[in-house]
Coordinates of C-alpha atoms in Angstrom, one line a residue:
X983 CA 15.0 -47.5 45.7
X984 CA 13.6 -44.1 47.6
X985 CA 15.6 -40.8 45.9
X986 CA 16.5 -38.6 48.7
X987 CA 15.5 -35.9 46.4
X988 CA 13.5 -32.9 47.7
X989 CA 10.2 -31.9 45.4
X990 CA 10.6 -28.3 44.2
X991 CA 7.8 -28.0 45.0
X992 CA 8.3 -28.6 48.4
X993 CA 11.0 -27.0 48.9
X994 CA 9.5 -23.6 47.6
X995 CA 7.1 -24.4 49.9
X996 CA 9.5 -24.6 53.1
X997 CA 11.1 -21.1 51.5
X998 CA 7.9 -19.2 51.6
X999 CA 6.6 -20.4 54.8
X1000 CA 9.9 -19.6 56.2
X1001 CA 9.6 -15.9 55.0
X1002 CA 6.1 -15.4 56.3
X1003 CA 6.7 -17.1 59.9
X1004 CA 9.7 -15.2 60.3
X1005 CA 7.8 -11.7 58.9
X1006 CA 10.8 -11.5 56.3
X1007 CA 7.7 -11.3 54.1
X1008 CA 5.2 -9.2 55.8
X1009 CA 1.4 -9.7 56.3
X1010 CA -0.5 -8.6 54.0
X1011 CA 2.0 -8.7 50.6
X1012 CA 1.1 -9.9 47.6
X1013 CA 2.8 -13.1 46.0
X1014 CA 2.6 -14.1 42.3
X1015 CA 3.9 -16.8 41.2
X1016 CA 6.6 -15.0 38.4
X1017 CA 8.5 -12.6 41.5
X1018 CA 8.5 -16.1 44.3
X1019 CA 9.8 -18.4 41.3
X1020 CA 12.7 -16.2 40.8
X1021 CA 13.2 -15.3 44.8
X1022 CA 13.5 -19.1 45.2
X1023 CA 15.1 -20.5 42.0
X1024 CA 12.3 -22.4 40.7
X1025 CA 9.9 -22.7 38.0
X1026 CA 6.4 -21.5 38.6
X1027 CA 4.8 -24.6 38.4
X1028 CA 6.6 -25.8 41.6
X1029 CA 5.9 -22.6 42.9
X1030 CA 2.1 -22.5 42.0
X1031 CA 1.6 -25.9 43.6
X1032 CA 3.7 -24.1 47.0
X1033 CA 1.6 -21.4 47.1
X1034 CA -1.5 -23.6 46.9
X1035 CA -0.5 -25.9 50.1
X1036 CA 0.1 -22.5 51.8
X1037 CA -3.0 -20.8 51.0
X1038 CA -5.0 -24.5 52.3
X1039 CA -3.1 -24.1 55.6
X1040 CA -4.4 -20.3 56.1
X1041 CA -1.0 -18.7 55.8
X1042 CA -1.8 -17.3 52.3
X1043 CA -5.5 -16.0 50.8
X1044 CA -6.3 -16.0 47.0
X1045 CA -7.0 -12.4 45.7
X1046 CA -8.5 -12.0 42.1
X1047 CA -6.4 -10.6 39.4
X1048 CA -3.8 -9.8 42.4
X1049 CA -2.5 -13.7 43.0
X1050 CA -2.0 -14.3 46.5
X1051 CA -1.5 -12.4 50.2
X1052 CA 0.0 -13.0 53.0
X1053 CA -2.8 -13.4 56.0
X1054 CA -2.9 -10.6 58.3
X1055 CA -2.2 -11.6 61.9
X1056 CA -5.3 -12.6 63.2
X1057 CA -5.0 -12.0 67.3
X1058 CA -8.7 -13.4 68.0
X1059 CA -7.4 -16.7 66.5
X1060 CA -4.4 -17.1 69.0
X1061 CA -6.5 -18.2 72.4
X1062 CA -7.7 -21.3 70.5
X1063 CA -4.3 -21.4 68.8
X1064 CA -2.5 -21.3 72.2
X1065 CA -4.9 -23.3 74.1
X1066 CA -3.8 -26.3 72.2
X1067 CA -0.5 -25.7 71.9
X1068 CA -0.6 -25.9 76.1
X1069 CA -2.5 -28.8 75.7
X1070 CA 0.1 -30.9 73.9
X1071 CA 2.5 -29.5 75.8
X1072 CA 1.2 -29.8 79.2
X1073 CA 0.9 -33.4 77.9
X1074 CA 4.6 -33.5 77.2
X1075 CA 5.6 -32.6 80.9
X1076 CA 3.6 -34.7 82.3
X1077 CA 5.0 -37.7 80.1
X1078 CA 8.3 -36.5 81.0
X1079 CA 7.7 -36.3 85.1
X1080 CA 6.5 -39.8 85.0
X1081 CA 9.0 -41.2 83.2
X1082 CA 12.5 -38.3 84.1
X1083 CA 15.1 -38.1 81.1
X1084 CA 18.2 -36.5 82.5
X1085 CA 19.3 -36.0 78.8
X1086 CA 16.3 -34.1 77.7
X1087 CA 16.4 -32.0 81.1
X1088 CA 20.0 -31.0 80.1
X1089 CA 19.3 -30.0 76.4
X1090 CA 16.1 -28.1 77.9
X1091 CA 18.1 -26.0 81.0
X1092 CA 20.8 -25.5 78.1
X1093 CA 18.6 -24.0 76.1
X1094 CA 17.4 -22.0 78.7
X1095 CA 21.1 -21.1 80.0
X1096 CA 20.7 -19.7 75.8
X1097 CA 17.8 -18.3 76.8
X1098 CA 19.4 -16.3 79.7
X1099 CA 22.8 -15.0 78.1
X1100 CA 20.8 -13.9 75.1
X1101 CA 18.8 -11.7 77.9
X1102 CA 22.5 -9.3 77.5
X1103 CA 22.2 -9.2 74.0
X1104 CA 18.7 -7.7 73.8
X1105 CA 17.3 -9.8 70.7
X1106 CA 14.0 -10.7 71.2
X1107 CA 14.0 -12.3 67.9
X1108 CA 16.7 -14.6 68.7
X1109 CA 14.8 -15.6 72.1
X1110 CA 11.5 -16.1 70.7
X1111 CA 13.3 -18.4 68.0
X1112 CA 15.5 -20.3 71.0
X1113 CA 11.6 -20.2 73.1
X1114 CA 10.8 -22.2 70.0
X1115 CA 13.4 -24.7 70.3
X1116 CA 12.7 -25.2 74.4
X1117 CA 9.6 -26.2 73.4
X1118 CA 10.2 -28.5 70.8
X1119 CA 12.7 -30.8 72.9
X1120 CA 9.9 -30.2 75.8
X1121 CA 7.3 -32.0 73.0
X1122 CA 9.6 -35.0 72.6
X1123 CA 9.0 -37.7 70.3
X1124 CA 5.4 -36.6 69.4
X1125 CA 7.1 -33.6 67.6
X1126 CA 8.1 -35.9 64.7
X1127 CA 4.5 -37.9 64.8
X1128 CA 2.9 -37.0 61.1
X1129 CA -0.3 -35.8 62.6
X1130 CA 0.7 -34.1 66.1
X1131 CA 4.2 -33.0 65.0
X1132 CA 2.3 -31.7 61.8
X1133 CA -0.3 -29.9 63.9
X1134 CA 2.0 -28.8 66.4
X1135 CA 4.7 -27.0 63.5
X1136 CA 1.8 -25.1 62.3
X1137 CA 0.6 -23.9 65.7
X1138 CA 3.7 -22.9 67.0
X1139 CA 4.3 -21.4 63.6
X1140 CA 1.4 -19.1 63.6
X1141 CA 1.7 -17.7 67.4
X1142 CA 5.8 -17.5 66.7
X1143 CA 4.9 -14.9 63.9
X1144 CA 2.4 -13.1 66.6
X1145 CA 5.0 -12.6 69.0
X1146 CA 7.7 -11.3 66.6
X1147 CA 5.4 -8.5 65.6
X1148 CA 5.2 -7.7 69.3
X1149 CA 8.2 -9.3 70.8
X1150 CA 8.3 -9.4 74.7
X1151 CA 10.3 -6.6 77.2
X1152 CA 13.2 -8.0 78.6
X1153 CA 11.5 -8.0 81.7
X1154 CA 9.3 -10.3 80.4
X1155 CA 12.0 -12.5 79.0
X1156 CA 13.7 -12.6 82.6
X1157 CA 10.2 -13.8 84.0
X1158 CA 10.2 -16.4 80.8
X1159 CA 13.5 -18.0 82.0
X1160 CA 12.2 -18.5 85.4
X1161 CA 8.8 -20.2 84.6
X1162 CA 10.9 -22.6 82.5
X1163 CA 13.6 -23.6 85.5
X1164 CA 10.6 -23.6 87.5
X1165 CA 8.9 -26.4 85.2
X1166 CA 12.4 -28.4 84.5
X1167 CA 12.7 -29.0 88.0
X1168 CA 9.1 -30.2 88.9
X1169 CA 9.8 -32.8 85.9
X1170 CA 13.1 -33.8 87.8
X1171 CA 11.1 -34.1 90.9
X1172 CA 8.1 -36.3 88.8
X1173 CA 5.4 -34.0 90.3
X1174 CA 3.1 -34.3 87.0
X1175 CA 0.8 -32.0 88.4
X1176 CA 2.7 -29.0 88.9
X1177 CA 4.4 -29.9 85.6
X1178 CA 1.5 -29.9 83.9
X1179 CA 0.1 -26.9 85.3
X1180 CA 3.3 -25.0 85.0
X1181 CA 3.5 -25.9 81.4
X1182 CA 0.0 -24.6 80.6
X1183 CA 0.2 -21.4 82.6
X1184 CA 3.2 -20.8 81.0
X1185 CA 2.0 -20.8 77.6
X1186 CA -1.1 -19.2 77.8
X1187 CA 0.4 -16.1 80.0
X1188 CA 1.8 -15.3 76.2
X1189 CA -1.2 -15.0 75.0
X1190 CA -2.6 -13.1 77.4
X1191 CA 0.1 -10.9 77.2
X1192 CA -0.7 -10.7 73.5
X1193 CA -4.6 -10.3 73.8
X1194 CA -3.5 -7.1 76.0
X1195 CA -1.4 -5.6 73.6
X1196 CA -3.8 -5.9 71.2
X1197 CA -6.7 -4.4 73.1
X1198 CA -4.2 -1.4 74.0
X1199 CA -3.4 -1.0 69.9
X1200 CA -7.0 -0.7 68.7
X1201 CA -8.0 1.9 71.0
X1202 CA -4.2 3.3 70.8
X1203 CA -5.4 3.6 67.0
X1204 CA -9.6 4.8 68.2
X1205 CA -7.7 7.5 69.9
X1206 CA -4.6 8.2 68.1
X1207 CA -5.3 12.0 67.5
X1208 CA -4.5 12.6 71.2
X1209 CA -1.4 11.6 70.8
X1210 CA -0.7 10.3 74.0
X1211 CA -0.3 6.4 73.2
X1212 CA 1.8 4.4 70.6
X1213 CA 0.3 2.0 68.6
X1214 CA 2.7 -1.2 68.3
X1215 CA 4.0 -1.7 64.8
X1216 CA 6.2 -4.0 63.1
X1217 CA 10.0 -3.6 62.4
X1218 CA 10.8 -2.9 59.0
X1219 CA 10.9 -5.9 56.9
X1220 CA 11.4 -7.6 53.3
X1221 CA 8.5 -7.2 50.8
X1222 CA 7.3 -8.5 48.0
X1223 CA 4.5 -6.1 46.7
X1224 CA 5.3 -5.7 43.1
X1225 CA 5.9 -1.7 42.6
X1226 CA 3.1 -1.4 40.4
X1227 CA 0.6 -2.8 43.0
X1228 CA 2.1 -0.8 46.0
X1229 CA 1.7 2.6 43.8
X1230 CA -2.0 1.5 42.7
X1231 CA -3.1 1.1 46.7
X1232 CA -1.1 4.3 48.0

């Protein structure tokens, strides 16, 4: 008989990855084992073996003496990162315009609606996370396939935490919700073309966006003693440098 059961090991696992995609634990912090066993109420064996799987799926690097810490962002990565992600999704629509579901085109334009009242609010955390969610019903079954679901979690993963460090205007979000009534409706119509092309402009135009902003930061930071351009920077956010360390860097 199968024990529903979660591995503690697992579970710290989901906790920490949790932390780092949603920059609650900024990159570049140091982990060790003692602070993350007592943030998640576990045992550092659990935790080691966590930490392990994290730092083999590039979310975490092994620093001698110092334990673990968080990847930096690493923005050259995210055309290859987002070029796939389009892939499997532009995949997705097409599925979908050959073969319409009215009930995932009304989860997807209410998630959108979401998407568009949350336009009042001003959160751009909130939409990239409901952006997330769009795309996840878009994927379909192949979201909860082992190997493409797996693949696809840890894409969508890694680009969510680049665009929370430099979350889109709310112009940008208006333009957002358009593309994706745009793309719902050539699925209704079953034009896989334009589905497919919509769904990988879509995507990739967030990279581009991102690969711009990048460009602008490093020579916002070549000529910072002008003065005359702000380099983006994250929001304040939970730590967990140990003291000790922070004061021995600084």
């Amino acid at each position: 008989m199968k024990s529903n059961t979660v591995p503690l090991s697992h579970s710290a696992y989901l906790s920490i990855r949790s932390a780092i995609v949603s920059l609650a634990i900024e990159p570049g912090s140091f982990l060790l084992d003692r602070d993350v066993a007592d943030l998640v109420g576990a045992s550092r064996t659990p935790v080691r073996e966590a930490l392990a799987r994290l730092e083999v799926e590039g979310w975490l690097e092994s620093v001698p003496r110092k334990g673990y810490r968080v990847r930096l962002i690493d923005f050259a990565e995210l055309p290859e990162v987002s070029e796939m992600i389009a892939s499997l999704e532009a995949a997705a629509a097409t599925r979908l315009a050959k073969a319409p579901n009215a009930v995932v085109f009304s989860v997807l334009r209410e998630l959108n609606e979401q998407l568009a009242i949350g336009l009042e609010h001003g959160n751009p955390d909130e939409f990239i996370l409901i952006d997330d969610r769009f795309h996840q019903v878009l994927l379909g079954d192949a979201a909860h396939y082992p190997l493409s679901g797996g693949i696809y979690s840890l894409l969508i993963d890694q680009l969510h935490r680049a665009r929370l460090l430099l979350p889109p205007t709310g112009a940008e979000q208006d333009h957002h919700v358009n593309e994706h009534r745009l793309l719902i409706l050539s699925m209704e119509l079953g034009d896989s073309q334009a589905a497919s092309l919509l769904s990988r402009s879509h995507r990739m135009r967030i990279v581009e966006r991102l690969s711009s902003l990048t460009v602008q930061a490093r020579e916002a930071e070549e000529t910072a003693d002008t003065g005359h351009v702000v380099v983006p920077r994250p929001k304040p956010r939970l730590s967990l440098r140990r003291g000790r360390e922070t004061h021995q860097e600084s």
